Each structure stands twice: as structure tokens, then as C-alpha cells.
């Protein structure tokens, strides 16, 4: 059961509204566990946000009982990358967690970016 604070966050969460269909989006993928749509401020020619349908605030809030969420997000990323033709050339996946990572939407989401040569690697 959600705490009153978490219940409020879920009601007000933009991504929850997109998943429920009360806010529009350009959907690219959906299954029982995840919903994926184009970012409205893309940072690459292909910039997809992949979100679990269940509201989870952040990477740090994934519980043991929710651990399959990461598998679901990455399986969706694989299928979307293939569908959009970026699997062969390569793509980047990113989770932002907290203020220092510039997380602005507090509903767990995986960024899938591709369609161009990426630059400025922070890792690797």
C-alpha cells in the first residue's frame, strides 16, 4: 500500500498520466509492464523514454519484489532499438538518479538515445 505522500506523487506524476492515457504522448512501445514514448525535448535523433507502468520514484526505490523492472526496461530497450533501426549502429541507455544527475521527472525511466554518433562520454 502506498503512503499518502507516495499516493499524491502518483496522482500528480506526469509519466503516470502518460501511461494511463490522460496525457498525450507519441507511443513507440507498450507491453504489460512498460510504456515507451518519444521525449518531447530530444537530445538525439532517437530519444525514447521507457517507464515501468508501476510508479517507482527512482532507481533507489526499486525493491527486491520489483527487481524485474530492470529486466523489463532493458528488454523493451532491445526491442525498440531494433524496431527503430539503431541496434546495429549503437545507442546509449541512461538512468538519472537525484538532483546531481539532473533527474527532473520522479518516475523511474530509462533514456534510449541513438541515431547519431554520440560524443562527450562521461564513462568508458
PDB file of C-alpha atoms in Angstrom:
ATOM      1  CA  UNK A   1       0.000   0.000   0.000  1.00  0.00           C
ATOM      2  CA  UNK A   2       1.274   3.463  -0.904  1.00  0.00           C
ATOM      3  CA  UNK A   3       1.928   6.041   1.777  1.00  0.00           C
ATOM      4  CA  UNK A   4      -0.195   9.240   1.484  1.00  0.00           C
ATOM      5  CA  UNK A   5       2.863  11.065   0.113  1.00  0.00           C
ATOM      6  CA  UNK A   6       3.561   8.386  -2.496  1.00  0.00           C
ATOM      7  CA  UNK A   7      -0.124   8.240  -3.445  1.00  0.00           C
ATOM      8  CA  UNK A   8      -0.068  12.012  -4.036  1.00  0.00           C
ATOM      9  CA  UNK A   9       3.092  11.730  -6.145  1.00  0.00           C
ATOM     10  CA  UNK A  10       1.468   9.028  -8.255  1.00  0.00           C
ATOM     11  CA  UNK A  11      -1.678  11.119  -8.837  1.00  0.00           C
ATOM     12  CA  UNK A  12       0.410  14.109  -9.867  1.00  0.00           C
ATOM     13  CA  UNK A  13       3.084  12.192 -11.804  1.00  0.00           C
ATOM     14  CA  UNK A  14       3.230  13.239 -15.451  1.00  0.00           C
ATOM     15  CA  UNK A  15       4.593   9.853 -16.523  1.00  0.00           C
ATOM     16  CA  UNK A  16       1.760   8.052 -14.697  1.00  0.00           C
ATOM     17  CA  UNK A  17      -0.685  10.260 -16.590  1.00  0.00           C
ATOM     18  CA  UNK A  18       1.030   9.407 -19.878  1.00  0.00           C
ATOM     19  CA  UNK A  19       0.903   5.674 -19.078  1.00  0.00           C
ATOM     20  CA  UNK A  20      -2.801   5.922 -18.184  1.00  0.00           C
ATOM     21  CA  UNK A  21      -3.567   7.870 -21.370  1.00  0.00           C
ATOM     22  CA  UNK A  22      -4.767  11.030 -19.628  1.00  0.00           C
ATOM     23  CA  UNK A  23      -1.835  12.970 -21.134  1.00  0.00           C
ATOM     24  CA  UNK A  24      -0.862  12.529 -24.784  1.00  0.00           C
ATOM     25  CA  UNK A  25       2.428  11.070 -25.935  1.00  0.00           C
ATOM     26  CA  UNK A  26       3.975   9.626 -29.056  1.00  0.00           C
ATOM     27  CA  UNK A  27       3.958   5.983 -28.011  1.00  0.00           C
ATOM     28  CA  UNK A  28       6.563   3.730 -29.603  1.00  0.00           C
ATOM     29  CA  UNK A  29       6.165   0.593 -27.492  1.00  0.00           C
ATOM     30  CA  UNK A  30       3.946  -0.930 -24.830  1.00  0.00           C
ATOM     31  CA  UNK A  31       3.572  -4.252 -23.078  1.00  0.00           C
ATOM     32  CA  UNK A  32       2.102  -5.376 -19.745  1.00  0.00           C
ATOM     33  CA  UNK A  33       4.990  -3.908 -17.739  1.00  0.00           C
ATOM     34  CA  UNK A  34       6.387  -0.887 -19.575  1.00  0.00           C
ATOM     35  CA  UNK A  35       5.372   2.040 -21.726  1.00  0.00           C
ATOM     36  CA  UNK A  36       7.767   3.867 -24.062  1.00  0.00           C
ATOM     37  CA  UNK A  37       7.345   7.196 -25.801  1.00  0.00           C
ATOM     38  CA  UNK A  38       9.359   9.883 -27.577  1.00  0.00           C
ATOM     39  CA  UNK A  39      10.940  12.548 -25.376  1.00  0.00           C
ATOM     40  CA  UNK A  40       9.414  15.991 -26.005  1.00  0.00           C
ATOM     41  CA  UNK A  41      12.886  17.583 -25.702  1.00  0.00           C
ATOM     42  CA  UNK A  42      15.070  15.079 -27.559  1.00  0.00           C
ATOM     43  CA  UNK A  43      18.819  15.085 -27.007  1.00  0.00           C
ATOM     44  CA  UNK A  44      19.435  12.838 -30.044  1.00  0.00           C
ATOM     45  CA  UNK A  45      17.561  11.966 -33.255  1.00  0.00           C
ATOM     46  CA  UNK A  46      16.151   8.957 -31.372  1.00  0.00           C
ATOM     47  CA  UNK A  47      15.318   9.768 -27.744  1.00  0.00           C
ATOM     48  CA  UNK A  48      12.832   7.409 -26.152  1.00  0.00           C
ATOM     49  CA  UNK A  49      11.746   7.283 -22.520  1.00  0.00           C
ATOM     50  CA  UNK A  50      10.953   3.800 -21.243  1.00  0.00           C
ATOM     51  CA  UNK A  51       8.984   3.753 -17.996  1.00  0.00           C
ATOM     52  CA  UNK A  52       7.584   0.996 -15.821  1.00  0.00           C
ATOM     53  CA  UNK A  53       3.801   1.142 -15.659  1.00  0.00           C
ATOM     54  CA  UNK A  54       4.028   0.847 -11.893  1.00  0.00           C
ATOM     55  CA  UNK A  55       5.043   4.132 -10.283  1.00  0.00           C
ATOM     56  CA  UNK A  56       8.532   3.812  -8.838  1.00  0.00           C
ATOM     57  CA  UNK A  57      10.088   7.146  -7.952  1.00  0.00           C
ATOM     58  CA  UNK A  58      13.766   6.464  -8.548  1.00  0.00           C
ATOM     59  CA  UNK A  59      16.415   3.788  -9.112  1.00  0.00           C
ATOM     60  CA  UNK A  60      16.972   3.791  -5.346  1.00  0.00           C
ATOM     61  CA  UNK A  61      13.314   2.935  -4.738  1.00  0.00           C
ATOM     62  CA  UNK A  62      13.300  -0.358  -6.651  1.00  0.00           C
ATOM     63  CA  UNK A  63      12.572  -3.040  -4.056  1.00  0.00           C
ATOM     64  CA  UNK A  64      13.526  -6.706  -4.169  1.00  0.00           C
ATOM     65  CA  UNK A  65       9.946  -7.529  -5.164  1.00  0.00           C
ATOM     66  CA  UNK A  66      10.262  -5.037  -8.058  1.00  0.00           C
ATOM     67  CA  UNK A  67      13.683  -6.205  -9.243  1.00  0.00           C
ATOM     68  CA  UNK A  68      12.303  -7.489 -12.559  1.00  0.00           C
ATOM     69  CA  UNK A  69      11.632  -3.885 -13.512  1.00  0.00           C
ATOM     70  CA  UNK A  70      15.203  -3.509 -14.801  1.00  0.00           C
ATOM     71  CA  UNK A  71      14.892  -6.644 -16.932  1.00  0.00           C
ATOM     72  CA  UNK A  72      11.604  -5.329 -18.341  1.00  0.00           C
ATOM     73  CA  UNK A  73      13.106  -1.916 -19.155  1.00  0.00           C
ATOM     74  CA  UNK A  74      16.169  -3.361 -20.889  1.00  0.00           C
ATOM     75  CA  UNK A  75      14.170  -5.940 -22.845  1.00  0.00           C
ATOM     76  CA  UNK A  76      11.979  -3.096 -24.078  1.00  0.00           C
ATOM     77  CA  UNK A  77      15.103  -1.093 -24.995  1.00  0.00           C
ATOM     78  CA  UNK A  78      16.398  -4.030 -27.078  1.00  0.00           C
ATOM     79  CA  UNK A  79      13.113  -4.350 -28.955  1.00  0.00           C
ATOM     80  CA  UNK A  80      12.744  -0.592 -29.506  1.00  0.00           C
ATOM     81  CA  UNK A  81      16.344  -0.230 -30.728  1.00  0.00           C
ATOM     82  CA  UNK A  82      15.727  -2.984 -33.278  1.00  0.00           C
ATOM     83  CA  UNK A  83      12.364  -1.509 -34.316  1.00  0.00           C
ATOM     84  CA  UNK A  84      13.829   1.979 -34.803  1.00  0.00           C
ATOM     85  CA  UNK A  85      16.921   0.748 -36.655  1.00  0.00           C
ATOM     86  CA  UNK A  86      19.582   1.785 -34.138  1.00  0.00           C
ATOM     87  CA  UNK A  87      20.515  -1.626 -32.736  1.00  0.00           C
ATOM     88  CA  UNK A  88      23.287  -2.198 -35.298  1.00  0.00           C
ATOM     89  CA  UNK A  89      24.883   1.257 -35.134  1.00  0.00           C
ATOM     90  CA  UNK A  90      24.698   1.563 -31.370  1.00  0.00           C
ATOM     91  CA  UNK A  91      22.812   3.526 -28.771  1.00  0.00           C
ATOM     92  CA  UNK A  92      23.104   4.835 -25.232  1.00  0.00           C
ATOM     93  CA  UNK A  93      20.931   3.983 -22.231  1.00  0.00           C
ATOM     94  CA  UNK A  94      20.829   6.291 -19.216  1.00  0.00           C
ATOM     95  CA  UNK A  95      19.187   6.371 -15.799  1.00  0.00           C
ATOM     96  CA  UNK A  96      19.332   9.676 -13.923  1.00  0.00           C
ATOM     97  CA  UNK A  97      19.039   9.438 -10.150  1.00  0.00           C
ATOM     98  CA  UNK A  98      18.681  12.535  -7.992  1.00  0.00           C
ATOM     99  CA  UNK A  99      19.415  16.198  -8.318  1.00  0.00           C
ATOM    100  CA  UNK A 100      23.136  15.907  -9.130  1.00  0.00           C
ATOM    101  CA  UNK A 101      22.264  13.692 -12.086  1.00  0.00           C
ATOM    102  CA  UNK A 102      19.683  16.265 -13.249  1.00  0.00           C
ATOM    103  CA  UNK A 103      16.708  13.975 -12.649  1.00  0.00           C
ATOM    104  CA  UNK A 104      13.643  16.126 -13.311  1.00  0.00           C
ATOM    105  CA  UNK A 105      10.880  13.515 -13.511  1.00  0.00           C
ATOM    106  CA  UNK A 106      10.481  11.447 -10.377  1.00  0.00           C
ATOM    107  CA  UNK A 107       9.143   8.298 -12.007  1.00  0.00           C
ATOM    108  CA  UNK A 108      11.838   5.751 -12.823  1.00  0.00           C
ATOM    109  CA  UNK A 109      12.693   5.923 -16.520  1.00  0.00           C
ATOM    110  CA  UNK A 110      15.353   4.711 -18.908  1.00  0.00           C
ATOM    111  CA  UNK A 111      16.522   7.035 -21.691  1.00  0.00           C
ATOM    112  CA  UNK A 112      17.271   5.318 -25.002  1.00  0.00           C
ATOM    113  CA  UNK A 113      19.341   7.614 -27.236  1.00  0.00           C
ATOM    114  CA  UNK A 114      20.694   6.963 -30.705  1.00  0.00           C
ATOM    115  CA  UNK A 115      20.554   7.767 -34.379  1.00  0.00           C
ATOM    116  CA  UNK A 116      23.816   9.721 -34.352  1.00  0.00           C
ATOM    117  CA  UNK A 117      27.421   9.404 -33.249  1.00  0.00           C
ATOM    118  CA  UNK A 118      27.413  10.125 -29.526  1.00  0.00           C
ATOM    119  CA  UNK A 119      30.107  12.344 -28.097  1.00  0.00           C
ATOM    120  CA  UNK A 120      31.297  13.537 -24.737  1.00  0.00           C
ATOM    121  CA  UNK A 121      31.295  10.207 -22.976  1.00  0.00           C
ATOM    122  CA  UNK A 122      31.277  10.551 -19.202  1.00  0.00           C
ATOM    123  CA  UNK A 123      32.331   6.920 -18.821  1.00  0.00           C
ATOM    124  CA  UNK A 124      34.195   4.349 -20.843  1.00  0.00           C
TER     125      UNK A 124
END
